[in-house]
């Protein structure tokens, strides 16, 4: 959601009280044609979501010069419903192996654990206290490159579930919202500051999805 005029006032008020603002943005501000993307790469969003995130970045930085923008890719973590994340929503197709499921095997993604993003925000804030000049745009991302098909297979592997019913599809999506093919983020700016945490995908996804494991027998196999 873009920041409107009222939100601009809020951003300015945050600056007045001296609070450090971190605006969470997205890798979708890039078109995915020339990865990996550094913070100074020219954005070129392909869809409405990417455009509104880029607009939000501009409003934040224009109204609070000491703020930070943190761009992250597709996120996953603890959810109340699987459909809350573009990653966790795939778990239903993974579990029900009696029905074949077509999975995109073209667009590249870097699933990132929300707990790692929270740690990065904390570390960035601590660095800001040490160095008040720290500001601007930063990137953070998981480092495991996967398509939706590979994400689903990794979920199956994490829970010792079958994956033969998952079918990789490499055709260009037709009639769907345009998405960047590979919006990989270069995270070296934060890494050079000593900031960062990456949880292996299979570890993070097990922590996030075990409450949604339907088959109790599988639950016992995985966790006992």
PDB file of C-alpha atoms in Angstrom:
ATOM      1  CA  UNK A   1       0.000   0.000   0.000  1.00  0.00           C
ATOM      2  CA  UNK A   2       1.372   3.380  -1.000  1.00  0.00           C
ATOM      3  CA  UNK A   3       1.997   6.044   1.596  1.00  0.00           C
ATOM      4  CA  UNK A   4      -0.641   8.781   1.263  1.00  0.00           C
ATOM      5  CA  UNK A   5      -0.458  12.409   2.455  1.00  0.00           C
ATOM      6  CA  UNK A   6      -1.468  11.456   5.999  1.00  0.00           C
ATOM      7  CA  UNK A   7       1.274   8.846   6.119  1.00  0.00           C
ATOM      8  CA  UNK A   8       3.771  11.475   4.983  1.00  0.00           C
ATOM      9  CA  UNK A   9       2.848  13.527   8.043  1.00  0.00           C
ATOM     10  CA  UNK A  10       3.393  10.476  10.254  1.00  0.00           C
ATOM     11  CA  UNK A  11       6.835   9.931   8.713  1.00  0.00           C
ATOM     12  CA  UNK A  12       7.781  13.563   9.368  1.00  0.00           C
ATOM     13  CA  UNK A  13       6.561  13.305  12.964  1.00  0.00           C
ATOM     14  CA  UNK A  14       8.689  10.204  13.514  1.00  0.00           C
ATOM     15  CA  UNK A  15      11.677  12.213  12.338  1.00  0.00           C
ATOM     16  CA  UNK A  16      10.836  15.068  14.725  1.00  0.00           C
ATOM     17  CA  UNK A  17      10.876  12.835  17.810  1.00  0.00           C
ATOM     18  CA  UNK A  18      14.198  11.322  16.735  1.00  0.00           C
ATOM     19  CA  UNK A  19      12.950   7.754  16.244  1.00  0.00           C
ATOM     20  CA  UNK A  20      14.736   5.550  13.700  1.00  0.00           C
ATOM     21  CA  UNK A  21      12.330   4.484  10.958  1.00  0.00           C
ATOM     22  CA  UNK A  22      12.934   1.336   8.885  1.00  0.00           C
ATOM     23  CA  UNK A  23      10.574   1.029   5.920  1.00  0.00           C
ATOM     24  CA  UNK A  24      10.209  -2.546   4.649  1.00  0.00           C
ATOM     25  CA  UNK A  25      10.205  -2.603   0.862  1.00  0.00           C
ATOM     26  CA  UNK A  26      10.452  -5.339  -1.750  1.00  0.00           C
ATOM     27  CA  UNK A  27      12.653  -6.862  -4.443  1.00  0.00           C
ATOM     28  CA  UNK A  28       9.674  -6.269  -6.744  1.00  0.00           C
ATOM     29  CA  UNK A  29      10.891  -2.693  -7.289  1.00  0.00           C
ATOM     30  CA  UNK A  30      13.187  -4.336  -9.889  1.00  0.00           C
ATOM     31  CA  UNK A  31      12.248  -5.952 -13.202  1.00  0.00           C
ATOM     32  CA  UNK A  32      14.400  -9.045 -12.666  1.00  0.00           C
ATOM     33  CA  UNK A  33      16.295  -8.769 -15.952  1.00  0.00           C
ATOM     34  CA  UNK A  34      19.782  -7.965 -14.634  1.00  0.00           C
ATOM     35  CA  UNK A  35      20.413  -9.479 -11.184  1.00  0.00           C
ATOM     36  CA  UNK A  36      21.857  -9.280  -8.626  1.00  0.00           C
ATOM     37  CA  UNK A  37      20.685  -5.784  -7.750  1.00  0.00           C
ATOM     38  CA  UNK A  38      22.674  -3.378  -5.604  1.00  0.00           C
ATOM     39  CA  UNK A  39      21.004  -0.637  -3.600  1.00  0.00           C
ATOM     40  CA  UNK A  40      21.907   1.974  -6.236  1.00  0.00           C
ATOM     41  CA  UNK A  41      20.447  -0.014  -9.151  1.00  0.00           C
ATOM     42  CA  UNK A  42      17.697   1.777 -11.075  1.00  0.00           C
ATOM     43  CA  UNK A  43      14.264   0.412 -10.077  1.00  0.00           C
ATOM     44  CA  UNK A  44      11.805  -0.664 -12.755  1.00  0.00           C
ATOM     45  CA  UNK A  45       8.788  -2.344 -11.148  1.00  0.00           C
ATOM     46  CA  UNK A  46       6.612  -4.497 -13.397  1.00  0.00           C
ATOM     47  CA  UNK A  47       3.379  -4.547 -11.400  1.00  0.00           C
ATOM     48  CA  UNK A  48       1.227  -2.437  -9.095  1.00  0.00           C
ATOM     49  CA  UNK A  49       2.678  -3.927  -5.917  1.00  0.00           C
ATOM     50  CA  UNK A  50       6.243  -3.065  -6.937  1.00  0.00           C
ATOM     51  CA  UNK A  51       5.214   0.430  -7.987  1.00  0.00           C
ATOM     52  CA  UNK A  52       3.508   1.176  -4.662  1.00  0.00           C
ATOM     53  CA  UNK A  53       6.484  -0.146  -2.673  1.00  0.00           C
ATOM     54  CA  UNK A  54       8.798   2.116  -4.690  1.00  0.00           C
ATOM     55  CA  UNK A  55       6.454   5.064  -4.110  1.00  0.00           C
ATOM     56  CA  UNK A  56       6.572   4.307  -0.386  1.00  0.00           C
ATOM     57  CA  UNK A  57      10.375   4.338  -0.444  1.00  0.00           C
ATOM     58  CA  UNK A  58      10.393   7.772  -2.028  1.00  0.00           C
ATOM     59  CA  UNK A  59       7.908   9.239   0.446  1.00  0.00           C
ATOM     60  CA  UNK A  60       9.853   7.881   3.428  1.00  0.00           C
ATOM     61  CA  UNK A  61      13.244   9.129   2.250  1.00  0.00           C
ATOM     62  CA  UNK A  62      11.873  12.515   1.178  1.00  0.00           C
ATOM     63  CA  UNK A  63      10.199  13.127   4.539  1.00  0.00           C
ATOM     64  CA  UNK A  64      12.772  11.586   6.874  1.00  0.00           C
ATOM     65  CA  UNK A  65      16.354  11.892   5.691  1.00  0.00           C
ATOM     66  CA  UNK A  66      17.643   9.728   8.552  1.00  0.00           C
ATOM     67  CA  UNK A  67      15.340   6.792   7.799  1.00  0.00           C
ATOM     68  CA  UNK A  68      16.297   3.453   6.287  1.00  0.00           C
ATOM     69  CA  UNK A  69      14.655   1.414   3.554  1.00  0.00           C
ATOM     70  CA  UNK A  70      15.104  -2.349   3.812  1.00  0.00           C
ATOM     71  CA  UNK A  71      14.264  -4.267   0.643  1.00  0.00           C
ATOM     72  CA  UNK A  72      13.503  -7.948   1.133  1.00  0.00           C
ATOM     73  CA  UNK A  73      12.208 -10.735  -1.148  1.00  0.00           C
ATOM     74  CA  UNK A  74       9.308 -13.151  -0.594  1.00  0.00           C
ATOM     75  CA  UNK A  75       8.873 -13.811   3.132  1.00  0.00           C
ATOM     76  CA  UNK A  76       7.715 -16.798   5.150  1.00  0.00           C
ATOM     77  CA  UNK A  77       7.362 -17.543   8.856  1.00  0.00           C
ATOM     78  CA  UNK A  78       4.795 -18.276  11.536  1.00  0.00           C
ATOM     79  CA  UNK A  79       1.284 -17.800  10.135  1.00  0.00           C
ATOM     80  CA  UNK A  80      -2.277 -18.329  11.323  1.00  0.00           C
ATOM     81  CA  UNK A  81      -3.349 -19.394   7.827  1.00  0.00           C
ATOM     82  CA  UNK A  82      -1.224 -20.880   5.044  1.00  0.00           C
ATOM     83  CA  UNK A  83      -2.443 -18.296   2.541  1.00  0.00           C
ATOM     84  CA  UNK A  84      -0.799 -15.475   4.500  1.00  0.00           C
ATOM     85  CA  UNK A  85       2.476 -16.062   2.633  1.00  0.00           C
ATOM     86  CA  UNK A  86       3.230 -16.837  -1.001  1.00  0.00           C
ATOM     87  CA  UNK A  87       5.589 -19.511   0.348  1.00  0.00           C
ATOM     88  CA  UNK A  88       3.492 -21.241   3.008  1.00  0.00           C
ATOM     89  CA  UNK A  89       0.429 -21.383   0.747  1.00  0.00           C
ATOM     90  CA  UNK A  90       2.241 -24.052  -1.280  1.00  0.00           C
ATOM     91  CA  UNK A  91       2.130 -26.507   1.628  1.00  0.00           C
ATOM     92  CA  UNK A  92      -1.390 -27.757   0.891  1.00  0.00           C
ATOM     93  CA  UNK A  93      -0.298 -28.844  -2.583  1.00  0.00           C
ATOM     94  CA  UNK A  94       2.711 -30.563  -1.055  1.00  0.00           C
ATOM     95  CA  UNK A  95       0.751 -32.513   1.542  1.00  0.00           C
ATOM     96  CA  UNK A  96      -2.034 -33.851  -0.648  1.00  0.00           C
ATOM     97  CA  UNK A  97       0.013 -36.198  -2.814  1.00  0.00           C
ATOM     98  CA  UNK A  98      -3.060 -37.964  -4.227  1.00  0.00           C
ATOM     99  CA  UNK A  99      -3.470 -35.069  -6.663  1.00  0.00           C
ATOM    100  CA  UNK A 100      -0.848 -33.831  -9.121  1.00  0.00           C
ATOM    101  CA  UNK A 101       0.055 -30.150  -8.848  1.00  0.00           C
ATOM    102  CA  UNK A 102       1.622 -27.905 -11.479  1.00  0.00           C
ATOM    103  CA  UNK A 103       4.351 -25.705 -10.000  1.00  0.00           C
ATOM    104  CA  UNK A 104       6.169 -22.824 -11.652  1.00  0.00           C
ATOM    105  CA  UNK A 105       9.781 -23.769 -12.385  1.00  0.00           C
ATOM    106  CA  UNK A 106      10.800 -20.601 -14.201  1.00  0.00           C
ATOM    107  CA  UNK A 107      10.735 -17.550 -11.915  1.00  0.00           C
ATOM    108  CA  UNK A 108      13.560 -17.456  -9.380  1.00  0.00           C
ATOM    109  CA  UNK A 109      12.838 -16.623  -5.749  1.00  0.00           C
ATOM    110  CA  UNK A 110      14.886 -16.236  -2.558  1.00  0.00           C
ATOM    111  CA  UNK A 111      12.552 -17.157   0.335  1.00  0.00           C
ATOM    112  CA  UNK A 112      13.527 -15.278   3.482  1.00  0.00           C
ATOM    113  CA  UNK A 113      12.598 -16.112   7.071  1.00  0.00           C
ATOM    114  CA  UNK A 114      10.819 -13.278   8.897  1.00  0.00           C
ATOM    115  CA  UNK A 115      12.782 -14.011  12.082  1.00  0.00           C
ATOM    116  CA  UNK A 116      15.996 -13.299  10.144  1.00  0.00           C
ATOM    117  CA  UNK A 117      14.533 -10.000   8.884  1.00  0.00           C
ATOM    118  CA  UNK A 118      13.604  -9.067  12.459  1.00  0.00           C
ATOM    119  CA  UNK A 119      17.184  -9.775  13.552  1.00  0.00           C
ATOM    120  CA  UNK A 120      18.534  -7.636  10.718  1.00  0.00           C
ATOM    121  CA  UNK A 121      16.241  -4.750  11.749  1.00  0.00           C
ATOM    122  CA  UNK A 122      17.504  -5.024  15.332  1.00  0.00           C
ATOM    123  CA  UNK A 123      21.132  -5.130  14.229  1.00  0.00           C
ATOM    124  CA  UNK A 124      20.608  -2.168  11.905  1.00  0.00           C
ATOM    125  CA  UNK A 125      19.063  -0.193  14.767  1.00  0.00           C
ATOM    126  CA  UNK A 126      21.989  -1.020  17.039  1.00  0.00           C
ATOM    127  CA  UNK A 127      24.413   0.148  14.341  1.00  0.00           C
ATOM    128  CA  UNK A 128      22.393   3.357  13.982  1.00  0.00           C
ATOM    129  CA  UNK A 129      22.892   4.057  17.689  1.00  0.00           C
ATOM    130  CA  UNK A 130      26.647   3.663  17.205  1.00  0.00           C
ATOM    131  CA  UNK A 131      26.734   5.614  13.957  1.00  0.00           C
ATOM    132  CA  UNK A 132      23.922   8.200  13.529  1.00  0.00           C
ATOM    133  CA  UNK A 133      24.960   8.822   9.918  1.00  0.00           C
ATOM    134  CA  UNK A 134      23.749   5.339   8.936  1.00  0.00           C
ATOM    135  CA  UNK A 135      20.719   5.727   6.656  1.00  0.00           C
ATOM    136  CA  UNK A 136      19.409   5.086   3.158  1.00  0.00           C
ATOM    137  CA  UNK A 137      18.617   1.902   1.254  1.00  0.00           C
ATOM    138  CA  UNK A 138      19.702  -1.607   2.285  1.00  0.00           C
ATOM    139  CA  UNK A 139      19.077  -5.121   0.990  1.00  0.00           C
ATOM    140  CA  UNK A 140      18.593  -8.393   2.835  1.00  0.00           C
ATOM    141  CA  UNK A 141      17.687 -11.790   1.455  1.00  0.00           C
ATOM    142  CA  UNK A 142      17.926 -15.498   1.981  1.00  0.00           C
ATOM    143  CA  UNK A 143      20.682 -16.995  -0.176  1.00  0.00           C
ATOM    144  CA  UNK A 144      18.906 -20.129  -1.438  1.00  0.00           C
ATOM    145  CA  UNK A 145      17.673 -19.575  -4.994  1.00  0.00           C
ATOM    146  CA  UNK A 146      14.536 -21.587  -5.747  1.00  0.00           C
ATOM    147  CA  UNK A 147      11.541 -21.694  -8.046  1.00  0.00           C
ATOM    148  CA  UNK A 148       8.101 -22.441  -6.595  1.00  0.00           C
ATOM    149  CA  UNK A 149       8.605 -26.057  -7.677  1.00  0.00           C
ATOM    150  CA  UNK A 150      11.914 -26.248  -5.817  1.00  0.00           C
ATOM    151  CA  UNK A 151      10.378 -24.569  -2.755  1.00  0.00           C
ATOM    152  CA  UNK A 152       7.609 -27.176  -2.723  1.00  0.00           C
ATOM    153  CA  UNK A 153      10.125 -30.022  -3.114  1.00  0.00           C
ATOM    154  CA  UNK A 154      12.181 -28.583  -0.240  1.00  0.00           C
ATOM    155  CA  UNK A 155       9.050 -28.521   1.928  1.00  0.00           C
ATOM    156  CA  UNK A 156       8.375 -32.155   1.086  1.00  0.00           C
ATOM    157  CA  UNK A 157      11.965 -33.041   1.945  1.00  0.00           C
ATOM    158  CA  UNK A 158      11.791 -31.141   5.259  1.00  0.00           C
ATOM    159  CA  UNK A 159       8.778 -33.197   6.360  1.00  0.00           C
ATOM    160  CA  UNK A 160       9.725 -36.523   4.704  1.00  0.00           C
ATOM    161  CA  UNK A 161       6.728 -36.220   2.388  1.00  0.00           C
ATOM    162  CA  UNK A 162       6.502 -37.515  -1.207  1.00  0.00           C
ATOM    163  CA  UNK A 163       7.078 -35.034  -4.024  1.00  0.00           C
ATOM    164  CA  UNK A 164       6.458 -37.137  -7.140  1.00  0.00           C
ATOM    165  CA  UNK A 165       3.025 -35.496  -7.605  1.00  0.00           C
ATOM    166  CA  UNK A 166       4.643 -32.067  -8.044  1.00  0.00           C
ATOM    167  CA  UNK A 167       5.092 -31.184 -11.722  1.00  0.00           C
ATOM    168  CA  UNK A 168       7.638 -28.509 -12.779  1.00  0.00           C
ATOM    169  CA  UNK A 169       6.259 -26.072 -15.368  1.00  0.00           C
ATOM    170  CA  UNK A 170       8.789 -23.978 -17.296  1.00  0.00           C
ATOM    171  CA  UNK A 171       6.383 -22.153 -19.621  1.00  0.00           C
ATOM    172  CA  UNK A 172       5.967 -18.404 -19.366  1.00  0.00           C
ATOM    173  CA  UNK A 173       2.850 -17.611 -17.297  1.00  0.00           C
ATOM    174  CA  UNK A 174      -0.039 -16.413 -19.465  1.00  0.00           C
ATOM    175  CA  UNK A 175      -2.550 -13.853 -18.268  1.00  0.00           C
ATOM    176  CA  UNK A 176      -1.020 -13.487 -14.810  1.00  0.00           C
ATOM    177  CA  UNK A 177       0.246 -10.364 -13.070  1.00  0.00           C
ATOM    178  CA  UNK A 178       3.762  -9.714 -14.446  1.00  0.00           C
ATOM    179  CA  UNK A 179       6.507 -10.629 -11.984  1.00  0.00           C
ATOM    180  CA  UNK A 180      10.290 -10.226 -12.207  1.00  0.00           C
ATOM    181  CA  UNK A 181      12.058 -13.355 -13.464  1.00  0.00           C
ATOM    182  CA  UNK A 182      14.985 -13.044 -11.048  1.00  0.00           C
ATOM    183  CA  UNK A 183      15.039 -10.052  -8.655  1.00  0.00           C
ATOM    184  CA  UNK A 184      18.040 -11.292  -6.632  1.00  0.00           C
ATOM    185  CA  UNK A 185      19.296  -8.686  -4.157  1.00  0.00           C
ATOM    186  CA  UNK A 186      22.967  -7.959  -3.510  1.00  0.00           C
ATOM    187  CA  UNK A 187      23.287  -7.884   0.296  1.00  0.00           C
ATOM    188  CA  UNK A 188      26.983  -7.040   0.580  1.00  0.00           C
ATOM    189  CA  UNK A 189      26.318  -3.553   1.999  1.00  0.00           C
ATOM    190  CA  UNK A 190      24.806  -4.977   5.196  1.00  0.00           C
ATOM    191  CA  UNK A 191      27.228  -7.899   5.279  1.00  0.00           C
ATOM    192  CA  UNK A 192      30.165  -5.501   5.281  1.00  0.00           C
ATOM    193  CA  UNK A 193      28.625  -3.825   8.330  1.00  0.00           C
ATOM    194  CA  UNK A 194      28.571  -7.186  10.105  1.00  0.00           C
ATOM    195  CA  UNK A 195      24.789  -7.347   9.856  1.00  0.00           C
ATOM    196  CA  UNK A 196      22.871 -10.432   8.859  1.00  0.00           C
ATOM    197  CA  UNK A 197      21.352 -13.775   9.772  1.00  0.00           C
ATOM    198  CA  UNK A 198      20.240 -16.582   7.463  1.00  0.00           C
ATOM    199  CA  UNK A 199      18.300 -19.607   8.642  1.00  0.00           C
ATOM    200  CA  UNK A 200      18.471 -22.581   6.218  1.00  0.00           C
ATOM    201  CA  UNK A 201      15.143 -22.859   4.414  1.00  0.00           C
ATOM    202  CA  UNK A 202      14.435 -26.417   5.511  1.00  0.00           C
ATOM    203  CA  UNK A 203      14.962 -25.392   9.147  1.00  0.00           C
ATOM    204  CA  UNK A 204      12.818 -22.262   8.961  1.00  0.00           C
ATOM    205  CA  UNK A 205      10.013 -23.912   7.013  1.00  0.00           C
ATOM    206  CA  UNK A 206       9.794 -26.792   9.499  1.00  0.00           C
ATOM    207  CA  UNK A 207       9.527 -24.332  12.369  1.00  0.00           C
ATOM    208  CA  UNK A 208       6.805 -22.436  10.501  1.00  0.00           C
ATOM    209  CA  UNK A 209       4.685 -25.251   9.081  1.00  0.00           C
ATOM    210  CA  UNK A 210       4.686 -28.122  11.554  1.00  0.00           C
ATOM    211  CA  UNK A 211       1.362 -26.946  13.105  1.00  0.00           C
ATOM    212  CA  UNK A 212      -0.247 -27.396   9.655  1.00  0.00           C
ATOM    213  CA  UNK A 213       0.999 -30.938   9.130  1.00  0.00           C
ATOM    214  CA  UNK A 214      -2.236 -32.830   8.430  1.00  0.00           C
ATOM    215  CA  UNK A 215      -1.116 -36.464   8.734  1.00  0.00           C
ATOM    216  CA  UNK A 216      -0.462 -37.242  12.407  1.00  0.00           C
ATOM    217  CA  UNK A 217       1.587 -40.304  11.472  1.00  0.00           C
ATOM    218  CA  UNK A 218       3.954 -38.103   9.440  1.00  0.00           C
ATOM    219  CA  UNK A 219       4.102 -35.707  12.393  1.00  0.00           C
ATOM    220  CA  UNK A 220       5.371 -38.549  14.595  1.00  0.00           C
ATOM    221  CA  UNK A 221       7.851 -39.646  11.910  1.00  0.00           C
ATOM    222  CA  UNK A 222       9.336 -36.165  11.559  1.00  0.00           C
ATOM    223  CA  UNK A 223       9.470 -35.046  15.167  1.00  0.00           C
ATOM    224  CA  UNK A 224       9.997 -38.239  17.182  1.00  0.00           C
TER     225      UNK A 224
END
